[in-house]
Amino acid sequence: MRAARLPSTGSDLVVEEIPDPTPGPGQVVVKIAASGVCHSDVTIQNAGPGMPSVPYFPWTLGHENTGYVHALGDGVTDFEVGDAVAVWPGWGDGTCRVCRAGHEHICPNVSYVGVTQPGGWADYLLVPAARHLVPLGDLDPVEAAPLTDAGLTAYGAVSKVLDRLIESDRSVAVIGAGGLGQFAIKYLSALTSARIVAVDIDAGKREHALTIGASMAVDSTSDDAVGQLLNVSGDGLGVDAVIDFVGVDSTLALAAGVTAPCGAIVLVGIGGGTLPFGYTNPNQQVQVGTSSLGSRADLASVISLWKEHGINADATRYSLDDVNQALQDLAEHKIAERGVLVM
Ligand SMILES: [Zn+2]
């Protein structure tokens, strides 16, 4: 099969022929339809901060995978050859207390497809257990690829603040209106009546956010950013929830400064920032937490939201042979929403 592989840190990828995978007991080989191209991939390519090192070279990337069941290992009865599937990317041991509670993506023994297990920038992907697959039914796998990481991670974070946004006159700030933040804005718009504020340093992203559900956009570098966010509801109390997709010291400080009493701050971005924490800092009874990826049940919810509300990314398509162009366009911020490799 063809695979786009990273020969060494910082190199261009090379598309080459490697042996097709064959499934062992309980395993499934998926014929890849599409695999997303993500900023994490640029980080992995260059061994940047926040992502683990690849286990060996040459390495096959690709963690946003969809396709069709191609071959079943012994004992797999949940799927048939030809079924359209999304590949849930966080593969735990399936047996520990964390996994049994449904949080396999943060299992102490987790491995991630395309990061610490060979990924889907190839014709076929070996999936080590059928439970990592979510059926797509008659949905188009190419359209679904960005849902498996970007769409899932944004939903995982949004689901953690929905209880703060049920009553009227509620508001939520999304810090970082890039690929993940855009998904979050779309989910919040579909699932709540809250006022959604997009916060970003980039004017283009702020403008785009206003077209997909945000009712207000704030430049986080402006002198009155805090004042604008405190007055979203007109009472000076701030917003009921903040989702921070950047996660540096300055964005966390902004979140802490503008979250209303009893609000919530959810950190998603791996910018490495920290937040001072005390009895009244952030505000009284504010809950502070993190969100990583999303559970397999969350991915099923994301696929339902796509069916019911059409929530997805505008995907820029590339062929596998154009993988280096896709990575370059991503690094240069030339892709408006998400990029996908179509096999
Ligand atoms: Zn586990």
Short mmCIF file of C-alpha atoms and ligand atoms in Angstrom, two decimals:
data_model
loop_
_atom_site.label_atom_id
_atom_site.label_comp_id
_atom_site.label_asym_id
_atom_site.label_seq_id
_atom_site.Cartn_x
_atom_site.Cartn_y
_atom_site.Cartn_z
CA MET A 1 0.00 0.00 0.00
CA ARG A 2 0.98 3.66 -0.26
CA ALA A 3 1.93 5.47 2.95
CA ALA A 4 3.13 9.05 3.52
CA ARG A 5 5.95 8.66 6.03
CA LEU A 6 8.21 11.01 7.96
CA PRO A 7 11.84 9.92 7.40
CA SER A 8 13.35 12.08 10.18
CA THR A 9 12.51 15.08 12.35
CA GLY A 10 11.83 18.20 10.32
CA SER A 11 11.92 16.41 6.93
CA ASP A 12 9.36 16.45 4.15
CA LEU A 13 7.19 13.32 4.08
CA VAL A 14 7.88 10.63 1.47
CA VAL A 15 5.07 8.63 -0.18
CA GLU A 16 6.28 5.04 -0.58
CA GLU A 17 5.07 1.47 -0.91
CA ILE A 18 4.95 -0.61 2.28
CA PRO A 19 3.29 -3.99 3.06
CA ASP A 20 -0.49 -4.03 3.60
CA PRO A 21 -1.51 -4.69 7.23
CA THR A 22 -3.35 -7.90 8.10
CA PRO A 23 -5.70 -8.10 11.10
CA GLY A 24 -4.98 -10.37 14.07
CA PRO A 25 -7.73 -11.65 16.37
CA GLY A 26 -10.10 -8.83 17.38
CA GLN A 27 -8.46 -6.37 14.98
CA VAL A 28 -9.84 -4.56 11.94
CA VAL A 29 -8.15 -3.18 8.82
CA VAL A 30 -9.84 -0.02 7.55
CA LYS A 31 -9.48 1.13 3.94
CA ILE A 32 -8.84 4.82 4.51
CA ALA A 33 -11.17 7.22 2.70
CA ALA A 34 -9.76 10.40 4.22
CA SER A 35 -7.36 11.45 6.93
CA GLY A 36 -7.20 14.94 8.38
CA VAL A 37 -4.18 17.22 8.45
CA CYS A 38 -3.89 18.96 11.80
CA HIS A 39 -1.56 21.48 13.49
CA SER A 40 -0.54 18.60 15.76
CA ASP A 41 0.95 16.94 12.67
CA VAL A 42 3.19 19.94 12.00
CA THR A 43 4.24 19.79 15.67
CA ILE A 44 4.98 16.05 15.42
CA GLN A 45 6.88 16.55 12.14
CA ASN A 46 9.17 19.09 13.80
CA ALA A 47 9.28 17.45 17.27
CA GLY A 48 7.73 20.62 18.71
CA PRO A 49 6.51 21.08 22.28
CA GLY A 50 3.31 19.52 23.59
CA MET A 51 3.33 16.30 21.53
CA PRO A 52 5.17 13.03 22.22
CA SER A 53 8.13 12.00 20.04
CA VAL A 54 7.31 9.46 17.33
CA PRO A 55 8.41 5.93 18.31
CA TYR A 56 10.57 5.32 15.23
CA PHE A 57 11.35 6.46 11.67
CA PRO A 58 10.06 6.35 9.02
CA TRP A 59 6.76 7.19 10.73
CA THR A 60 3.23 7.19 9.29
CA LEU A 61 1.20 10.12 10.65
CA GLY A 62 -2.58 10.65 10.49
CA HIS A 63 -4.93 10.69 13.49
CA GLU A 64 -8.24 11.91 11.93
CA ASN A 65 -9.25 8.78 10.08
CA THR A 66 -12.37 7.53 8.33
CA GLY A 67 -12.98 4.83 5.76
CA TYR A 68 -14.51 1.45 5.09
CA VAL A 69 -14.01 -1.82 6.93
CA HIS A 70 -11.66 -3.84 4.69
CA ALA A 71 -10.73 -6.96 6.66
CA LEU A 72 -11.88 -8.42 9.99
CA GLY A 73 -9.77 -10.41 12.44
CA ASP A 74 -11.08 -13.53 14.12
CA GLY A 75 -13.85 -12.83 16.60
CA VAL A 76 -14.97 -9.45 15.23
CA THR A 77 -18.73 -9.58 14.80
CA ASP A 78 -19.81 -5.94 15.22
CA PHE A 79 -18.89 -4.87 11.68
CA GLU A 80 -19.05 -6.18 8.14
CA VAL A 81 -16.66 -5.59 5.27
CA GLY A 82 -17.69 -2.37 3.51
CA ASP A 83 -19.17 -0.62 6.56
CA ALA A 84 -18.34 3.12 6.68
CA VAL A 85 -16.60 3.94 9.95
CA ALA A 86 -14.88 6.71 11.87
CA VAL A 87 -11.78 5.70 13.82
CA TRP A 88 -11.83 6.91 17.41
CA PRO A 89 -8.22 7.97 18.00
CA GLY A 90 -7.47 7.35 21.72
CA TRP A 91 -6.59 3.69 22.19
CA GLY A 92 -6.33 2.63 25.86
CA ASP A 93 -5.76 -0.79 27.38
CA GLY A 94 -9.53 -1.19 27.73
CA THR A 95 -9.23 -2.84 31.12
CA CYS A 96 -8.19 -0.25 33.74
CA ARG A 97 -10.52 1.81 35.97
CA VAL A 98 -10.24 4.86 33.66
CA CYS A 99 -11.13 2.83 30.57
CA ARG A 100 -14.00 1.03 32.29
CA ALA A 101 -15.49 4.41 33.20
CA GLY A 102 -15.53 5.31 29.47
CA HIS A 103 -12.47 7.57 29.41
CA GLU A 104 -10.17 5.29 27.41
CA HIS A 105 -8.61 8.33 25.69
CA ILE A 106 -6.92 9.33 28.97
CA CYS A 107 -5.97 5.79 30.07
CA PRO A 108 -2.49 5.69 31.67
CA ASN A 109 -1.55 3.21 28.90
CA VAL A 110 -3.18 5.14 26.02
CA SER A 111 -1.65 5.27 22.57
CA TYR A 112 -2.86 7.60 19.85
CA VAL A 113 -3.19 6.60 16.23
CA GLY A 114 -0.76 8.59 14.08
CA VAL A 115 1.15 9.76 17.16
CA THR A 116 2.34 6.67 19.02
CA GLN A 117 0.71 4.07 16.72
CA PRO A 118 1.06 4.11 12.89
CA GLY A 119 -1.53 6.46 11.42
CA GLY A 120 -3.88 6.79 8.49
CA TRP A 121 -1.90 8.72 5.87
CA ALA A 122 -1.93 5.47 3.92
CA ASP A 123 -4.27 3.26 1.93
CA TYR A 124 -5.00 1.00 4.93
CA LEU A 125 -4.94 1.35 8.73
CA LEU A 126 -4.67 -1.47 11.26
CA VAL A 127 -7.06 -0.76 14.16
CA PRO A 128 -6.17 -2.97 17.18
CA ALA A 129 -9.74 -3.39 18.46
CA ALA A 130 -13.17 -3.11 16.86
CA ARG A 131 -14.38 -0.98 19.80
CA HIS A 132 -12.33 1.95 18.41
CA LEU A 133 -14.67 2.20 15.40
CA VAL A 134 -17.88 4.25 15.29
CA PRO A 135 -20.36 3.46 12.49
CA LEU A 136 -21.06 6.26 10.01
CA GLY A 137 -24.06 4.66 8.33
CA ASP A 138 -24.73 6.37 5.02
CA LEU A 139 -22.64 9.47 5.87
CA ASP A 140 -19.69 10.37 3.64
CA PRO A 141 -16.41 9.29 5.30
CA VAL A 142 -14.45 12.04 3.54
CA GLU A 143 -16.66 14.71 5.09
CA ALA A 144 -16.44 13.00 8.50
CA ALA A 145 -12.64 12.88 8.86
CA PRO A 146 -12.20 16.20 10.75
CA LEU A 147 -14.88 15.14 13.23
CA THR A 148 -12.67 12.42 14.71
CA ASP A 149 -10.20 14.79 16.40
CA ALA A 150 -10.93 18.49 15.88
CA GLY A 151 -14.70 18.02 16.03
CA LEU A 152 -14.43 15.56 18.91
CA THR A 153 -12.04 17.64 21.02
CA ALA A 154 -14.22 20.74 20.65
CA TYR A 155 -17.34 18.75 21.60
CA GLY A 156 -15.58 17.22 24.62
CA ALA A 157 -14.93 20.75 25.91
CA VAL A 158 -18.37 22.16 25.03
CA SER A 159 -20.11 19.24 26.77
CA LYS A 160 -18.35 20.23 30.01
CA VAL A 161 -19.91 23.74 30.09
CA LEU A 162 -23.42 23.08 28.75
CA ASP A 163 -24.87 22.95 32.29
CA ARG A 164 -23.72 26.57 32.80
CA LEU A 165 -25.62 27.74 29.71
CA ILE A 166 -29.13 26.38 30.23
CA GLU A 167 -30.82 29.45 31.70
CA SER A 168 -31.55 32.61 29.74
CA ASP A 169 -29.08 35.51 29.51
CA ARG A 170 -26.08 33.18 29.60
CA SER A 171 -22.83 33.81 27.77
CA VAL A 172 -19.72 31.85 26.84
CA ALA A 173 -16.31 32.91 25.54
CA VAL A 174 -14.27 30.77 23.15
CA ILE A 175 -10.60 31.75 23.29
CA GLY A 176 -8.88 30.75 20.04
CA ALA A 177 -11.17 30.73 17.01
CA GLY A 178 -9.03 28.41 14.84
CA GLY A 179 -9.93 24.88 13.76
CA LEU A 180 -11.11 23.65 17.17
CA GLY A 181 -12.65 26.93 18.31
CA GLN A 182 -14.72 27.08 15.11
CA PHE A 183 -16.22 23.67 15.89
CA ALA A 184 -16.95 24.82 19.46
CA ILE A 185 -18.76 27.93 18.23
CA LYS A 186 -20.89 25.80 15.89
CA TYR A 187 -21.82 23.34 18.67
CA LEU A 188 -22.61 26.12 21.17
CA SER A 189 -24.74 27.86 18.56
CA ALA A 190 -26.73 24.68 17.84
CA LEU A 191 -27.06 23.45 21.44
CA THR A 192 -27.58 26.65 23.48
CA SER A 193 -29.17 30.08 23.30
CA ALA A 194 -26.15 31.60 25.04
CA ARG A 195 -24.39 34.67 23.69
CA ILE A 196 -21.16 33.36 22.13
CA VAL A 197 -18.04 35.53 22.17
CA ALA A 198 -15.09 34.59 19.98
CA VAL A 199 -11.74 35.79 21.33
CA ASP A 200 -8.76 35.78 18.98
CA ILE A 201 -5.75 37.92 18.05
CA ASP A 202 -6.39 37.32 14.34
CA ALA A 203 -8.90 39.66 12.65
CA GLY A 204 -9.73 37.12 9.93
CA LYS A 205 -10.62 34.45 12.47
CA ARG A 206 -12.74 36.93 14.45
CA GLU A 207 -14.66 37.89 11.30
CA HIS A 208 -15.13 34.23 10.33
CA ALA A 209 -16.41 33.42 13.85
CA LEU A 210 -19.22 35.96 13.41
CA THR A 211 -20.42 34.05 10.32
CA ILE A 212 -20.67 30.65 12.11
CA GLY A 213 -22.56 31.53 15.30
CA ALA A 214 -20.58 34.00 17.42
CA SER A 215 -22.53 37.15 18.23
CA MET A 216 -19.48 39.13 19.31
CA ALA A 217 -15.75 38.98 18.64
CA VAL A 218 -13.04 40.38 20.90
CA ASP A 219 -9.38 41.07 20.10
CA SER A 220 -7.59 39.65 23.12
CA THR A 221 -4.71 42.10 22.65
CA SER A 222 -6.95 45.18 22.86
CA ASP A 223 -6.80 47.30 26.03
CA ASP A 224 -10.49 46.82 26.80
CA ALA A 225 -10.72 43.04 26.15
CA VAL A 226 -11.46 42.36 29.83
CA GLY A 227 -14.03 45.17 29.97
CA GLN A 228 -15.81 43.90 26.86
CA LEU A 229 -16.02 40.36 28.24
CA LEU A 230 -17.19 41.49 31.68
CA ASN A 231 -20.03 43.40 30.06
CA VAL A 232 -21.27 40.77 27.60
CA SER A 233 -24.47 40.42 29.66
CA GLY A 234 -24.61 44.13 30.50
CA ASP A 235 -24.18 43.60 34.27
CA GLY A 236 -20.38 43.62 34.57
CA LEU A 237 -20.32 40.08 36.00
CA GLY A 238 -18.57 38.41 33.08
CA VAL A 239 -19.30 35.26 31.10
CA ASP A 240 -20.69 32.01 32.48
CA ALA A 241 -18.09 29.83 30.81
CA VAL A 242 -14.75 30.14 29.05
CA ILE A 243 -13.23 27.48 26.80
CA ASP A 244 -9.54 28.20 26.24
CA PHE A 245 -8.19 26.53 23.10
CA VAL A 246 -4.84 28.34 23.42
CA GLY A 247 -3.77 27.71 27.00
CA VAL A 248 -0.91 30.16 27.55
CA ASP A 249 -0.51 32.25 30.72
CA SER A 250 -2.16 35.31 29.17
CA THR A 251 -5.27 33.50 27.90
CA LEU A 252 -5.75 31.72 31.23
CA ALA A 253 -5.37 35.04 33.07
CA LEU A 254 -7.97 36.54 30.75
CA ALA A 255 -10.31 33.57 31.43
CA ALA A 256 -9.87 33.95 35.20
CA GLY A 257 -10.54 37.68 34.99
CA VAL A 258 -13.81 37.47 33.07
CA THR A 259 -15.61 34.38 34.41
CA ALA A 260 -18.73 35.14 36.48
CA PRO A 261 -19.40 33.58 39.91
CA CYS A 262 -20.42 29.91 39.58
CA GLY A 263 -18.99 29.85 36.07
CA ALA A 264 -16.61 27.35 34.50
CA ILE A 265 -13.22 27.52 32.83
CA VAL A 266 -12.22 24.61 30.57
CA LEU A 267 -8.63 24.43 29.35
CA VAL A 268 -8.07 22.56 26.07
CA GLY A 269 -5.02 24.28 24.54
CA ILE A 270 -1.61 22.74 25.19
CA GLY A 271 0.16 26.10 25.32
CA GLY A 272 1.72 25.17 28.65
CA GLY A 273 0.29 28.08 30.67
CA THR A 274 -0.73 27.89 34.32
CA LEU A 275 -3.40 29.63 36.36
CA PRO A 276 -3.06 30.84 39.97
CA PHE A 277 -5.81 29.22 42.02
CA GLY A 278 -7.30 30.32 45.32
CA TYR A 279 -10.57 30.75 47.18
CA THR A 280 -11.68 33.87 45.29
CA ASN A 281 -9.32 33.64 42.28
CA PRO A 282 -10.90 32.91 39.85
CA ASN A 283 -14.29 34.18 40.97
CA GLN A 284 -16.37 32.58 43.76
CA GLN A 285 -17.38 28.98 43.03
CA VAL A 286 -15.87 28.90 39.54
CA GLN A 287 -14.98 25.38 38.42
CA VAL A 288 -11.66 25.03 36.61
CA GLY A 289 -10.85 21.91 34.61
CA THR A 290 -9.20 20.49 31.52
CA SER A 291 -10.61 18.62 28.56
CA SER A 292 -8.70 16.19 26.36
CA LEU A 293 -10.11 14.76 23.11
CA GLY A 294 -13.47 13.13 23.93
CA SER A 295 -14.88 9.70 24.70
CA ARG A 296 -16.10 7.19 22.13
CA ALA A 297 -19.64 8.12 23.22
CA ASP A 298 -18.76 11.77 22.51
CA LEU A 299 -17.70 10.80 18.96
CA ALA A 300 -21.07 9.12 18.46
CA SER A 301 -22.72 12.38 19.67
CA VAL A 302 -20.56 14.41 17.27
CA ILE A 303 -21.67 12.22 14.38
CA SER A 304 -25.32 12.66 15.47
CA LEU A 305 -24.85 16.44 15.59
CA TRP A 306 -23.51 16.33 12.06
CA LYS A 307 -26.57 14.34 10.95
CA GLU A 308 -29.05 16.59 12.80
CA HIS A 309 -27.47 20.03 12.46
CA GLY A 310 -24.96 19.62 9.64
CA ILE A 311 -22.13 20.66 11.96
CA ASN A 312 -18.81 20.00 10.27
CA ALA A 313 -15.72 21.77 9.01
CA ASP A 314 -15.24 23.24 5.58
CA ALA A 315 -12.58 20.77 4.43
CA THR A 316 -9.81 21.67 1.96
CA ARG A 317 -8.98 18.46 0.08
CA TYR A 318 -5.53 17.21 -0.95
CA SER A 319 -4.32 13.97 -2.52
CA LEU A 320 -1.86 11.79 -0.57
CA ASP A 321 0.88 12.85 -3.01
CA ASP A 322 0.27 16.48 -2.02
CA VAL A 323 0.79 15.82 1.70
CA ASN A 324 3.76 18.20 1.95
CA GLN A 325 1.75 20.98 0.31
CA ALA A 326 -1.05 20.38 2.82
CA LEU A 327 1.38 20.61 5.76
CA GLN A 328 2.92 23.77 4.33
CA ASP A 329 -0.48 25.40 3.75
CA LEU A 330 -1.46 24.52 7.31
CA ALA A 331 1.75 25.91 8.80
CA GLU A 332 1.26 29.12 6.79
CA HIS A 333 -2.40 29.41 7.94
CA LYS A 334 -3.70 29.15 4.37
CA ILE A 335 -6.41 26.57 5.25
CA ALA A 336 -9.57 28.34 6.45
CA GLU A 337 -11.03 25.49 8.50
CA ARG A 338 -9.61 21.95 8.13
CA GLY A 339 -7.43 20.08 5.63
CA VAL A 340 -7.94 16.43 4.64
CA LEU A 341 -5.97 13.94 2.56
CA VAL A 342 -8.32 11.99 0.31
CA MET A 343 -7.02 8.52 -0.63
ZN ZN B 1 -7.03 1.94 30.60
#
